[in-house]
Amino acid sequence: MRALLQRVRHAKVEVDGRVTGEIGPGLLVLVCAMRDDTETQAEKLAARVAKCRIFRDEAGKMNRSVLDIGGACLVVSQFTLAADTSTGNRPGFSTAAAPETGERLYLHFSQALRDLGLPVENGEFGADMAVSLLNDGPVTIWMDTADRA
């Protein structure tokens, strides 16, 4: 699985003008299930996200996790993280999981974060979403559960 973490002061996602998820300080997590990903990989990625030390400590160093600061996660599905841009001008997405698998792993990932003690809000899988955020830093981190070429 792939995830793009953005440290935020606040973030929200809307679908058709209604808010489906909104958080204060924490992480906006854009997540994509890749072909052949499993629940185990979703759980491992959730643990890495929860423990990633990208929040400032008292000395101003990035040394605290979202768990440490009592933050929340806004998890938004984003299959475009699977984009292959190695040839041509139009990205390919054939390495993304099929929609039914992608949704199952997206929900499993979100639940795994909850199981670790994090408040989690969500976007709506497969919907056309409007995501707004105030990036803090800015700090943006890329994670992938597999080494891919």
Tab-separated table of C-alpha atoms in Angstrom:
chain	number	residue	atom	x	y	z
A	1	MET	CA	0.000	0.000	0.000
A	2	ARG	CA	1.030	3.566	-0.551
A	3	ALA	CA	0.329	6.585	1.586
A	4	LEU	CA	1.089	10.267	1.381
A	5	LEU	CA	1.046	11.899	4.819
A	6	GLN	CA	0.591	15.613	5.272
A	7	ARG	CA	1.011	17.151	8.701
A	8	VAL	CA	-1.953	19.496	9.052
A	9	ARG	CA	-3.354	22.071	11.415
A	10	HIS	CA	-6.792	21.083	10.110
A	11	ALA	CA	-8.298	19.273	7.129
A	12	LYS	CA	-11.686	18.286	5.783
A	13	VAL	CA	-13.214	16.428	2.880
A	14	GLU	CA	-16.538	17.162	1.215
A	15	VAL	CA	-18.652	15.156	-1.209
A	16	ASP	CA	-21.473	16.970	-3.022
A	17	GLY	CA	-21.239	19.858	-0.555
A	18	ARG	CA	-21.514	17.722	2.607
A	19	VAL	CA	-18.595	17.175	4.971
A	20	THR	CA	-17.712	13.473	5.267
A	21	GLY	CA	-14.684	13.963	7.501
A	22	GLU	CA	-12.941	16.769	9.344
A	23	ILE	CA	-10.019	16.938	11.793
A	24	GLY	CA	-7.981	19.460	13.721
A	25	PRO	CA	-4.239	18.921	14.228
A	26	GLY	CA	-2.977	15.627	12.859
A	27	LEU	CA	-2.447	13.892	9.562
A	28	LEU	CA	-4.204	13.958	6.235
A	29	VAL	CA	-3.444	10.492	4.860
A	30	LEU	CA	-3.985	9.890	1.152
A	31	VAL	CA	-3.915	6.124	0.711
A	32	CYS	CA	-3.875	3.713	-2.241
A	33	ALA	CA	-4.095	-0.062	-2.249
A	34	MET	CA	-1.886	-1.647	-4.875
A	35	ARG	CA	-2.531	-4.883	-6.757
A	36	ASP	CA	-1.690	-7.886	-4.522
A	37	ASP	CA	-1.773	-5.852	-1.279
A	38	THR	CA	-3.209	-7.577	1.800
A	39	GLU	CA	-4.776	-6.747	5.139
A	40	THR	CA	-1.408	-7.418	6.765
A	41	GLN	CA	0.184	-4.689	4.660
A	42	ALA	CA	-2.662	-2.300	5.558
A	43	GLU	CA	-2.017	-2.983	9.260
A	44	LYS	CA	1.752	-2.507	8.895
A	45	LEU	CA	1.239	0.768	7.054
A	46	ALA	CA	-1.198	1.968	9.719
A	47	ALA	CA	1.389	1.216	12.428
A	48	ARG	CA	4.072	3.128	10.510
A	49	VAL	CA	1.760	6.109	10.022
A	50	ALA	CA	0.727	6.171	13.685
A	51	LYS	CA	4.347	6.047	14.878
A	52	CYS	CA	5.917	8.376	12.283
A	53	ARG	CA	7.690	11.101	14.277
A	54	ILE	CA	7.007	14.237	12.247
A	55	PHE	CA	5.508	16.523	14.884
A	56	ARG	CA	7.589	19.024	16.832
A	57	ASP	CA	8.712	18.342	20.389
A	58	GLU	CA	9.447	21.014	23.006
A	59	ALA	CA	12.816	21.706	21.346
A	60	GLY	CA	11.189	22.212	17.943
A	61	LYS	CA	12.550	18.954	16.480
A	62	MET	CA	10.395	16.487	14.587
A	63	ASN	CA	10.353	13.882	17.321
A	64	ARG	CA	6.683	13.181	18.123
A	65	SER	CA	4.062	11.036	16.416
A	66	VAL	CA	0.397	11.771	15.809
A	67	LEU	CA	-0.274	9.441	18.751
A	68	ASP	CA	2.105	11.451	20.945
A	69	ILE	CA	0.369	14.755	20.226
A	70	GLY	CA	-3.165	13.391	20.608
A	71	GLY	CA	-3.873	14.194	16.959
A	72	ALA	CA	-6.306	12.667	14.503
A	73	CYS	CA	-6.166	11.242	10.978
A	74	LEU	CA	-8.283	12.123	7.973
A	75	VAL	CA	-7.943	9.153	5.613
A	76	VAL	CA	-8.816	9.720	1.958
A	77	SER	CA	-8.639	7.065	-0.769
A	78	GLN	CA	-6.520	8.149	-3.716
A	79	PHE	CA	-5.894	5.580	-6.430
A	80	THR	CA	-3.807	8.117	-8.364
A	81	LEU	CA	-0.927	7.347	-5.977
A	82	ALA	CA	-0.515	4.255	-8.169
A	83	ALA	CA	0.273	6.423	-11.204
A	84	ASP	CA	2.948	5.085	-13.525
A	85	THR	CA	4.510	8.042	-15.321
A	86	SER	CA	7.498	6.184	-16.763
A	87	THR	CA	6.312	6.440	-20.363
A	88	GLY	CA	4.201	8.880	-22.322
A	89	ASN	CA	2.256	11.819	-21.015
A	90	ARG	CA	-0.774	10.008	-19.620
A	91	PRO	CA	-0.301	8.190	-16.303
A	92	GLY	CA	-1.212	4.519	-16.118
A	93	PHE	CA	-2.979	3.036	-13.112
A	94	SER	CA	-2.840	-0.696	-13.813
A	95	THR	CA	-0.850	-1.361	-10.623
A	96	ALA	CA	-3.695	-0.115	-8.391
A	97	ALA	CA	-5.891	-2.704	-6.701
A	98	ALA	CA	-9.292	-3.416	-8.219
A	99	PRO	CA	-11.959	-1.101	-6.758
A	100	GLU	CA	-13.588	-3.705	-4.501
A	101	THR	CA	-10.204	-4.748	-3.087
A	102	GLY	CA	-9.085	-1.133	-2.818
A	103	GLU	CA	-12.156	-0.178	-0.806
A	104	ARG	CA	-11.814	-3.177	1.518
A	105	LEU	CA	-8.142	-2.380	2.233
A	106	TYR	CA	-8.839	1.348	2.601
A	107	LEU	CA	-11.463	0.605	5.257
A	108	HIS	CA	-9.190	-1.958	6.916
A	109	PHE	CA	-6.353	0.587	7.043
A	110	SER	CA	-8.672	3.154	8.658
A	111	GLN	CA	-9.850	0.617	11.233
A	112	ALA	CA	-6.247	-0.376	11.985
A	113	LEU	CA	-5.491	3.280	12.829
A	114	ARG	CA	-8.537	3.335	15.121
A	115	ASP	CA	-7.375	0.112	16.770
A	116	LEU	CA	-4.082	1.882	17.555
A	117	GLY	CA	-6.025	4.550	19.437
A	118	LEU	CA	-6.294	7.297	16.826
A	119	PRO	CA	-9.459	9.235	16.034
A	120	VAL	CA	-10.075	8.671	12.306
A	121	GLU	CA	-12.331	10.480	9.865
A	122	ASN	CA	-12.767	9.391	6.258
A	123	GLY	CA	-13.499	10.552	2.776
A	124	GLU	CA	-15.869	8.523	0.603
A	125	PHE	CA	-14.282	5.767	-1.457
A	126	GLY	CA	-14.635	6.305	-5.200
A	127	ALA	CA	-16.353	9.679	-4.858
A	128	ASP	CA	-15.328	12.975	-6.395
A	129	MET	CA	-14.067	14.691	-3.240
A	130	ALA	CA	-13.033	18.230	-2.377
A	131	VAL	CA	-10.200	18.103	0.156
A	132	SER	CA	-9.095	21.226	1.985
A	133	LEU	CA	-6.237	21.503	4.437
A	134	LEU	CA	-3.818	23.801	6.126
A	135	ASN	CA	-0.490	22.017	5.749
A	136	ASP	CA	1.714	22.529	8.801
A	137	GLY	CA	5.364	23.042	7.917
A	138	PRO	CA	4.781	22.075	5.180
A	139	VAL	CA	5.584	18.468	6.025
A	140	THR	CA	4.711	15.787	3.456
A	141	ILE	CA	5.954	12.186	3.747
A	142	TRP	CA	5.660	9.308	1.237
A	143	MET	CA	5.319	5.710	2.475
A	144	ASP	CA	5.097	2.438	0.571
A	145	THR	CA	4.862	-1.049	2.043
A	146	ALA	CA	6.810	-2.589	-0.820
A	147	ASP	CA	9.956	-1.756	-2.709
A	148	ARG	CA	8.661	-1.166	-6.219
A	149	ALA	CA	10.674	-0.359	-9.309
